[in-house]
Tab-separated table of C-alpha atoms in Angstrom:
chain	number	residue	atom	x	y	z
X	922	MET	CA	-27.154	-38.041	-68.104
X	923	LEU	CA	-27.580	-40.544	-65.463
X	924	GLY	CA	-25.481	-40.395	-62.328
X	925	LYS	CA	-23.438	-43.496	-61.441
X	926	GLU	CA	-25.783	-44.345	-58.523
X	927	GLU	CA	-28.769	-44.434	-61.052
X	928	VAL	CA	-27.185	-47.010	-63.435
X	929	SER	CA	-28.255	-50.427	-62.794
X	930	SER	CA	-25.829	-53.362	-63.106
X	931	LEU	CA	-25.574	-54.977	-66.618
X	932	ASN	CA	-25.160	-58.611	-66.556
X	933	TRP	CA	-24.360	-60.290	-69.935
X	934	VAL	CA	-22.807	-63.400	-71.623
X	935	ASN	CA	-20.043	-63.227	-74.141
X	936	ILE	CA	-20.455	-65.719	-77.004
X	937	ASP	CA	-17.000	-66.073	-78.773
X	938	ILE	CA	-17.388	-67.256	-82.219
X	939	ILE	CA	-15.061	-68.620	-84.869
X	940	ASP	CA	-16.318	-69.750	-88.298
X	941	ASN	CA	-19.851	-69.305	-87.067
X	942	LYS	CA	-19.511	-71.614	-84.118
X	943	CYS	CA	-19.496	-70.915	-80.432
X	944	THR	CA	-15.901	-71.734	-79.187
X	945	ALA	CA	-17.219	-72.873	-75.746
X	946	ASN	CA	-19.880	-75.265	-77.243
X	947	GLN	CA	-19.393	-75.855	-80.963
X	948	MET	CA	-22.196	-78.412	-81.128
X	949	GLN	CA	-25.020	-75.977	-79.979
X	950	ASN	CA	-26.701	-73.581	-82.323
X	951	ILE	CA	-25.797	-69.946	-81.704
X	952	SER	CA	-29.378	-68.775	-81.938
X	953	ASP	CA	-30.503	-71.270	-79.372
X	954	ILE	CA	-27.736	-69.953	-77.016
X	955	ILE	CA	-28.817	-66.466	-77.517
X	956	GLU	CA	-32.538	-67.382	-76.837
X	957	GLU	CA	-31.522	-69.168	-73.692
X	958	ILE	CA	-29.583	-66.186	-72.446
X	959	PHE	CA	-32.450	-63.854	-73.171
X	960	ASN	CA	-34.744	-66.067	-71.133
X	961	LYS	CA	-32.424	-65.614	-68.217
X	962	GLN	CA	-33.003	-61.786	-68.586
X	963	MET	CA	-29.340	-61.216	-69.505
X	964	GLU	CA	-27.573	-59.386	-72.259
X	965	VAL	CA	-25.702	-61.118	-75.175
X	966	CYS	CA	-22.508	-59.923	-76.704
X	967	ILE	CA	-21.241	-61.599	-79.863
X	968	VAL	CA	-17.410	-61.551	-79.861
X	969	ASP	CA	-16.093	-61.952	-83.388
X	970	LEU	CA	-12.694	-63.759	-82.864
X	971	ASP	CA	-12.030	-63.973	-86.475
X	972	LYS	CA	-12.323	-60.195	-86.875
X	973	SER	CA	-10.269	-59.661	-83.842
X	974	SER	CA	-7.476	-61.954	-84.655
X	975	TYR	CA	-7.250	-61.637	-88.564
X	976	GLY	CA	-9.008	-58.301	-89.151
X	977	LYS	CA	-11.556	-59.995	-91.345
X	978	SER	CA	-14.525	-61.963	-90.499
X	979	THR	CA	-16.032	-65.085	-91.828
X	980	ASN	CA	-18.875	-64.923	-89.157
X	981	GLU	CA	-22.444	-64.031	-90.073
X	982	ILE	CA	-22.668	-60.992	-87.869
X	983	ASP	CA	-25.165	-59.257	-90.077
X	984	LYS	CA	-27.549	-62.161	-89.827
X	985	TYR	CA	-27.678	-62.021	-86.043
X	986	LEU	CA	-28.082	-58.214	-86.032
X	987	LYS	CA	-31.054	-58.474	-88.382
X	988	LYS	CA	-32.678	-61.428	-86.491
X	989	TYR	CA	-32.079	-59.683	-83.065
X	990	ASN	CA	-32.430	-56.092	-83.978
X	991	GLU	CA	-31.111	-53.758	-81.307
X	992	LYS	CA	-30.689	-56.712	-78.796
X	993	LEU	CA	-27.022	-57.738	-79.216
X	994	TRP	CA	-23.877	-56.169	-78.300
X	995	ILE	CA	-20.885	-56.653	-80.676
X	996	ALA	CA	-17.245	-57.023	-79.889
X	997	GLY	CA	-14.080	-58.152	-81.635
X	998	GLY	CA	-11.782	-56.224	-84.153
X	999	ILE	CA	-13.850	-52.936	-84.148
X	1000	LYS	CA	-11.115	-50.524	-85.432
X	1001	SER	CA	-12.858	-47.213	-86.009
X	1002	PHE	CA	-15.551	-44.813	-84.960
X	1003	GLU	CA	-17.254	-45.329	-88.470
X	1004	GLU	CA	-17.174	-49.163	-88.000
X	1005	ALA	CA	-18.799	-48.772	-84.719
X	1006	LYS	CA	-21.560	-46.435	-86.070
X	1007	LEU	CA	-22.178	-48.969	-88.840
X	1008	LEU	CA	-22.753	-51.748	-86.573
X	1009	ILE	CA	-25.328	-49.579	-84.557
X	1010	LYS	CA	-26.964	-48.707	-87.882
X	1011	LYS	CA	-27.164	-52.392	-88.746
X	1012	GLY	CA	-28.957	-53.210	-85.587
X	1013	ALA	CA	-26.395	-53.542	-82.733
X	1014	LYS	CA	-27.504	-52.656	-79.358
X	1015	GLY	CA	-24.080	-51.486	-78.731
X	1016	VAL	CA	-20.200	-52.067	-79.136
X	1017	VAL	CA	-17.380	-53.189	-77.067
X	1018	LEU	CA	-13.903	-51.546	-77.809
X	1019	GLY	CA	-10.643	-53.166	-76.713
X	1020	SER	CA	-7.285	-53.065	-78.335
X	1021	THR	CA	-8.335	-50.222	-80.591
X	1022	LEU	CA	-8.352	-47.794	-77.530
X	1023	TYR	CA	-4.513	-47.710	-77.795
X	1024	ARG	CA	-1.900	-46.191	-79.958
X	1025	ASP	CA	1.822	-46.599	-79.481
X	1026	GLU	CA	1.126	-48.211	-76.138
X	1027	ASN	CA	-0.773	-45.260	-74.747
X	1028	LEU	CA	-4.392	-44.412	-74.552
X	1029	ASP	CA	-5.510	-42.813	-77.765
X	1030	ASP	CA	-7.028	-39.780	-76.214
X	1031	ALA	CA	-8.446	-38.254	-79.586
X	1032	PHE	CA	-10.176	-41.662	-80.255
X	1033	ILE	CA	-11.705	-41.720	-76.650
X	1034	GLU	CA	-12.763	-38.058	-77.021
X	1035	LYS	CA	-14.484	-38.703	-80.464
X	1036	PHE	CA	-16.731	-41.352	-78.820
X	1037	ILE	CA	-17.559	-39.204	-75.777
X	1038	ASN	CA	-18.333	-36.218	-77.991
X	1039	ASP	CA	-20.165	-37.761	-80.918
X	1040	PHE	CA	-21.363	-41.198	-79.900
X	1041	ASP	CA	-24.212	-42.283	-77.657
X	1042	MET	CA	-22.250	-43.532	-74.672
X	1043	SER	CA	-24.931	-45.800	-73.523
X	1044	LYS	CA	-24.140	-47.899	-76.450
X	1045	VAL	CA	-20.395	-48.434	-75.864
X	1046	TYR	CA	-18.225	-50.195	-73.474
X	1047	PHE	CA	-14.444	-49.795	-73.175
X	1048	SER	CA	-12.905	-53.183	-72.368
X	1049	LEU	CA	-9.555	-53.045	-70.337
X	1050	ASP	CA	-7.834	-56.311	-70.205
X	1051	TYR	CA	-5.273	-56.292	-67.290
X	1052	LEU	CA	-2.526	-58.647	-65.834
X	1053	GLU	CA	-1.916	-57.443	-62.426
X	1054	ASP	CA	-1.212	-53.755	-62.730
X	1055	ASN	CA	-0.612	-53.674	-66.540
X	1056	ILE	CA	-2.813	-53.454	-69.621
X	1057	VAL	CA	-2.877	-56.559	-71.942
X	1058	ILE	CA	-3.818	-56.203	-75.584
X	1059	LYS	CA	-4.309	-58.486	-78.691
X	1060	GLY	CA	-6.531	-60.939	-77.048
X	1061	PHE	CA	-4.359	-61.570	-73.854
X	1062	ARG	CA	-1.306	-62.098	-76.124
X	1063	LYS	CA	0.623	-58.831	-75.539
X	1064	LYS	CA	1.377	-57.289	-72.142
X	1065	THR	CA	2.036	-53.549	-72.239
X	1066	HIS	CA	3.745	-51.021	-69.932
X	1067	ILE	CA	0.519	-49.240	-69.613
X	1068	LYS	CA	-0.763	-49.077	-66.075
X	1069	LEU	CA	-4.472	-49.953	-65.525
X	1070	ASP	CA	-4.862	-47.219	-62.919
X	1071	ASP	CA	-3.391	-44.612	-65.378
X	1072	ILE	CA	-5.960	-45.525	-67.911
X	1073	LEU	CA	-8.865	-45.395	-65.418
X	1074	LYS	CA	-7.626	-42.008	-64.168
X	1075	LYS	CA	-7.707	-40.566	-67.703
X	1076	ILE	CA	-11.179	-41.943	-68.362
X	1077	ASN	CA	-12.474	-40.741	-64.983
X	1078	LYS	CA	-11.192	-37.166	-65.526
X	1079	LYS	CA	-13.533	-36.854	-68.355
X	1080	ARG	CA	-16.469	-37.093	-66.032
X	1081	SER	CA	-18.665	-38.626	-68.754
X	1082	ASN	CA	-19.883	-41.712	-66.903
X	1083	VAL	CA	-18.066	-43.981	-69.366
X	1084	ASN	CA	-18.892	-47.681	-69.407
X	1085	VAL	CA	-15.832	-49.804	-68.670
X	1086	ILE	CA	-15.402	-53.652	-68.598
X	1087	LEU	CA	-12.520	-54.840	-66.288
X	1088	VAL	CA	-11.066	-58.219	-67.566
X	1089	ASP	CA	-8.762	-59.869	-65.193
X	1090	VAL	CA	-6.491	-61.837	-67.494
X	1091	ARG	CA	-4.930	-63.936	-64.710
X	1092	ALA	CA	-8.353	-65.075	-63.405
X	1093	SER	CA	-9.535	-65.799	-66.928
X	1094	LYS	CA	-6.531	-67.838	-67.995
X	1095	ASN	CA	-5.548	-69.581	-64.745
X	1096	GLN	CA	-9.098	-69.764	-63.352
X	1097	THR	CA	-8.171	-68.068	-60.133
X	1098	GLU	CA	-10.627	-66.516	-57.733
X	1099	VAL	CA	-12.285	-63.313	-58.480
X	1100	ASP	CA	-10.563	-60.437	-56.670
X	1101	PHE	CA	-13.588	-58.755	-55.058
X	1102	GLU	CA	-11.361	-56.514	-52.819
X	1103	ARG	CA	-9.522	-55.104	-55.726
X	1104	ILE	CA	-12.881	-54.636	-57.628
X	1105	LEU	CA	-14.387	-52.706	-54.812
X	1106	ASP	CA	-11.164	-50.563	-54.504
X	1107	ILE	CA	-11.530	-49.549	-58.161
X	1108	VAL	CA	-15.118	-48.788	-58.036
X	1109	LYS	CA	-14.523	-46.536	-54.929
X	1110	LYS	CA	-11.684	-44.700	-56.620
X	1111	TYR	CA	-13.437	-43.772	-60.015
X	1112	GLU	CA	-16.802	-42.235	-59.452
X	1113	TYR	CA	-17.499	-41.232	-63.091
X	1114	ILE	CA	-16.992	-44.798	-64.542
X	1115	ASN	CA	-19.723	-47.476	-64.754
X	1116	PHE	CA	-18.020	-50.857	-64.398
X	1117	CYS	CA	-18.619	-54.425	-65.469
X	1118	TYR	CA	-16.281	-57.275	-64.555
X	1119	GLY	CA	-15.195	-60.394	-66.387
X	1120	GLY	CA	-12.723	-63.108	-65.379
X	1121	ASN	CA	-13.646	-66.597	-64.168
X	1122	ILE	CA	-17.074	-65.871	-62.847
X	1123	ALA	CA	-18.373	-69.419	-61.970
X	1124	THR	CA	-21.473	-68.910	-59.732
X	1125	TRP	CA	-24.618	-67.008	-59.327
X	1126	GLU	CA	-23.341	-65.979	-55.900
X	1127	GLN	CA	-20.445	-64.183	-57.480
X	1128	VAL	CA	-22.700	-62.353	-59.808
X	1129	ALA	CA	-24.838	-61.190	-56.864
X	1130	MET	CA	-21.660	-60.072	-55.017
X	1131	LEU	CA	-20.608	-57.994	-58.105
X	1132	ASN	CA	-24.104	-56.581	-58.420
X	1133	ASN	CA	-23.964	-55.513	-54.791
X	1134	LEU	CA	-20.925	-53.527	-55.501
X	1135	GLY	CA	-22.696	-51.831	-58.339
X	1136	VAL	CA	-20.734	-53.853	-60.928
X	1137	GLY	CA	-22.195	-55.832	-63.763
X	1138	ALA	CA	-21.045	-59.459	-64.458
X	1139	VAL	CA	-19.636	-60.580	-67.688
X	1140	LEU	CA	-20.106	-64.304	-68.104
X	1141	GLY	CA	-18.258	-66.635	-70.647
X	1142	LYS	CA	-17.016	-70.084	-70.972
X	1143	ASN	CA	-18.045	-71.224	-67.485
X	1144	TYR	CA	-21.625	-70.335	-68.189
X	1145	LEU	CA	-21.801	-71.611	-71.814
X	1146	ARG	CA	-20.120	-75.014	-70.872
X	1147	GLY	CA	-22.704	-75.582	-68.174
X	1148	ASP	CA	-20.225	-75.318	-65.341
X	1149	PHE	CA	-22.286	-72.513	-63.668
X	1150	VAL	CA	-23.566	-73.115	-60.245
């Protein structure tokens, strides 16, 4: 297993889709967007917002998995270990899990253990959305009493080099500055977690700063709308 110091930073772009259209740029063909991102030497994650919001998708996820076999990450509404395995079997490079990590407003330890013990952990990221100190679920819609640090402590204790995406809800929604000081503090505290960060990243300089901390950058609307500098 790779040690944390041996894991390179993974930079990628989230493409949120509803009704087979990119929410950030509905006029552009999704395949064209994917090709452009690959040309920039970054990863692509398709976020199925229909599945995430309604539990059922109208998006052509299988079509993209077939066209880009073992190249795309998939996120949005993945509810079970079996569903994640099926996406890998269909050709996903990996999966991102969010709200399904929790049960009764606590981390679902049994669910996490199942992945750590039986899943290729290089193919999964746990996405933790947070507002100040608290976890937010259901697509930023529900703030919980779960503390971000409590979740990170639990994951870190497993000593399995779990991949985690930190998503700053305040930065994402209010377009506030990236809190690099807090990210650095988190990275220093949790040595058995490999981190990426998402939340109003708007410049290549910010991407480089994250990478220098050993943190991958998750880009989104700023990049897809052409507002990146």
